[in-house]
PDB file of C-alpha atoms in Angstrom:
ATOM      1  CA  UNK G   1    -106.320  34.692 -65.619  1.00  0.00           C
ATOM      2  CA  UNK G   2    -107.962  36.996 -63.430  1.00  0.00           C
ATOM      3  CA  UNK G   3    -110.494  34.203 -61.943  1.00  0.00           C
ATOM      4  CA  UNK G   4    -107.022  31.834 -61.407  1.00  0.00           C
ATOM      5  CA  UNK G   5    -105.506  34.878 -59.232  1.00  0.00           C
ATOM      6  CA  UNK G   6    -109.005  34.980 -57.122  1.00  0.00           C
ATOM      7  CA  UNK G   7    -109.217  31.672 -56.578  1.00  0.00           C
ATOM      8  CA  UNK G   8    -105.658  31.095 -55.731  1.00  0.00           C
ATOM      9  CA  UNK G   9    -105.792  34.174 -53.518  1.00  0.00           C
ATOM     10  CA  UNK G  10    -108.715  32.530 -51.642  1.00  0.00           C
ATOM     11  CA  UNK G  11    -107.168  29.317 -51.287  1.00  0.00           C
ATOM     12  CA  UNK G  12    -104.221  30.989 -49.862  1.00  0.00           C
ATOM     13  CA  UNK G  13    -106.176  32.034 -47.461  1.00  0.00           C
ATOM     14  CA  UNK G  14    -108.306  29.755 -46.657  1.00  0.00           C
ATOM     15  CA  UNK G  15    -104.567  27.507 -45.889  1.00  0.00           C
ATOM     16  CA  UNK G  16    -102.845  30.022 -43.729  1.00  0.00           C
ATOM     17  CA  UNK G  17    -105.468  30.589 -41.352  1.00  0.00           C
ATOM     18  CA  UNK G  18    -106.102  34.287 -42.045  1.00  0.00           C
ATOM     19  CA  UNK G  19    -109.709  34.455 -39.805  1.00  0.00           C
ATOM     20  CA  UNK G  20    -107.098  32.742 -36.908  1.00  0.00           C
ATOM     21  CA  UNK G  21    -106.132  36.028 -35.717  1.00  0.00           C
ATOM     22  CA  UNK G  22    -109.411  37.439 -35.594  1.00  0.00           C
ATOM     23  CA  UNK G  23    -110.147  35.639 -32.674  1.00  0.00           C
ATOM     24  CA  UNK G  24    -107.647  37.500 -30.772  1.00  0.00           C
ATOM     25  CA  UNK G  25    -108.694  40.924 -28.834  1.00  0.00           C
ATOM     26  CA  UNK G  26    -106.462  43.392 -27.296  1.00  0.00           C
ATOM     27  CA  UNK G  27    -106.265  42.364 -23.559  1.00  0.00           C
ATOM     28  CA  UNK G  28    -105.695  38.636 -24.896  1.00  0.00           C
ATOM     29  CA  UNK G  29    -102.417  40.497 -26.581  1.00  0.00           C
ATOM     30  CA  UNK G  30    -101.392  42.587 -24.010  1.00  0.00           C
ATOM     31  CA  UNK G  31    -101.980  40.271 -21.114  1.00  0.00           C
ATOM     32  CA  UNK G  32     -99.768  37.208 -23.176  1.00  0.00           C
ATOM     33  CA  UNK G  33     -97.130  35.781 -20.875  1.00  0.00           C
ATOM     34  CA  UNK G  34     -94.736  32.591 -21.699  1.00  0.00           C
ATOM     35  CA  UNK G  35     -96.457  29.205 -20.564  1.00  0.00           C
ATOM     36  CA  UNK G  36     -95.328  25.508 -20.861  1.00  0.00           C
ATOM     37  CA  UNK G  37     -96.101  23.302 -23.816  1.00  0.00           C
ATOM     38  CA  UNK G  38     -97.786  24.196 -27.336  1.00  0.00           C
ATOM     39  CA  UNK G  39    -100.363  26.644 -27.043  1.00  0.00           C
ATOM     40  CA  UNK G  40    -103.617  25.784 -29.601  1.00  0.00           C
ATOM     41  CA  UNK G  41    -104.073  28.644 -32.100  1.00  0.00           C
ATOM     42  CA  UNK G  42    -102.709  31.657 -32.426  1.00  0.00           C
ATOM     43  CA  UNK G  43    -100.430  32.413 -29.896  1.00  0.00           C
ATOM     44  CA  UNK G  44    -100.982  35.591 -28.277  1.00  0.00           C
ATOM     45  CA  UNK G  45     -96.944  35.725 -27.122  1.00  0.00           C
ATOM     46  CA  UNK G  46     -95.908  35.751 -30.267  1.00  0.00           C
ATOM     47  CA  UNK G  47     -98.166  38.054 -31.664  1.00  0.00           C
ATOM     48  CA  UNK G  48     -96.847  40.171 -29.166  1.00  0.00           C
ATOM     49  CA  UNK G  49     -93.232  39.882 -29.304  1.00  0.00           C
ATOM     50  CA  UNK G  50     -94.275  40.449 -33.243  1.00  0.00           C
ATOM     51  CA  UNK G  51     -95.844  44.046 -32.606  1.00  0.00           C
ATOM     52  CA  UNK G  52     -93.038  45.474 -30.321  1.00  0.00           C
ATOM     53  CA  UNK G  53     -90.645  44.170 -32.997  1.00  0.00           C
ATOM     54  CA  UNK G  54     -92.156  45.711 -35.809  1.00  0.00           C
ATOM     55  CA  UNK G  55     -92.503  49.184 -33.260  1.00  0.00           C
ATOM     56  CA  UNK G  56     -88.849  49.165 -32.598  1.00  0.00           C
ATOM     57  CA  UNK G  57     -88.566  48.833 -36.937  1.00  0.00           C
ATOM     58  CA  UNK G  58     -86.526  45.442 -36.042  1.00  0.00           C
ATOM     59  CA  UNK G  59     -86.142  43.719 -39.333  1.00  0.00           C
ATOM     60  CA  UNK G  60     -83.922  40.627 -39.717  1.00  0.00           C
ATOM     61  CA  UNK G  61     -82.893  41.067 -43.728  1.00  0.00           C
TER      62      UNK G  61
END
């Protein structure tokens, strides 16, 4: 049971991109301003918009 939970765990991973936002520093973040079209990756406006959300404890449920 133990080895399902670790190897689901890592294939969750693995599928939602969690080494994605790694890539990301801190001037990326806080220099992030809206552009046209789909950015490629992580988008470092949303990220953003994400942090000053969860600083102003904005929850939608």
């Amino acid at each position: 049971m133990i080895r399902f939970l670790l190897v689901f765990a890592a294939t969750l991973a693995l599928a939602c991109g969690g080494t994605g936002a790694a890539k990301l520093d801190l001037a990326t973040v806080n220099q992030a301003q809206f552009a046209a079209g789909e950015p490629k990756g992580v988008d470092p406006t949303v990220l953003k918009a994400q942090i000053l959300l969860d600083r102003a404890l904005f929850s939608p449920g």
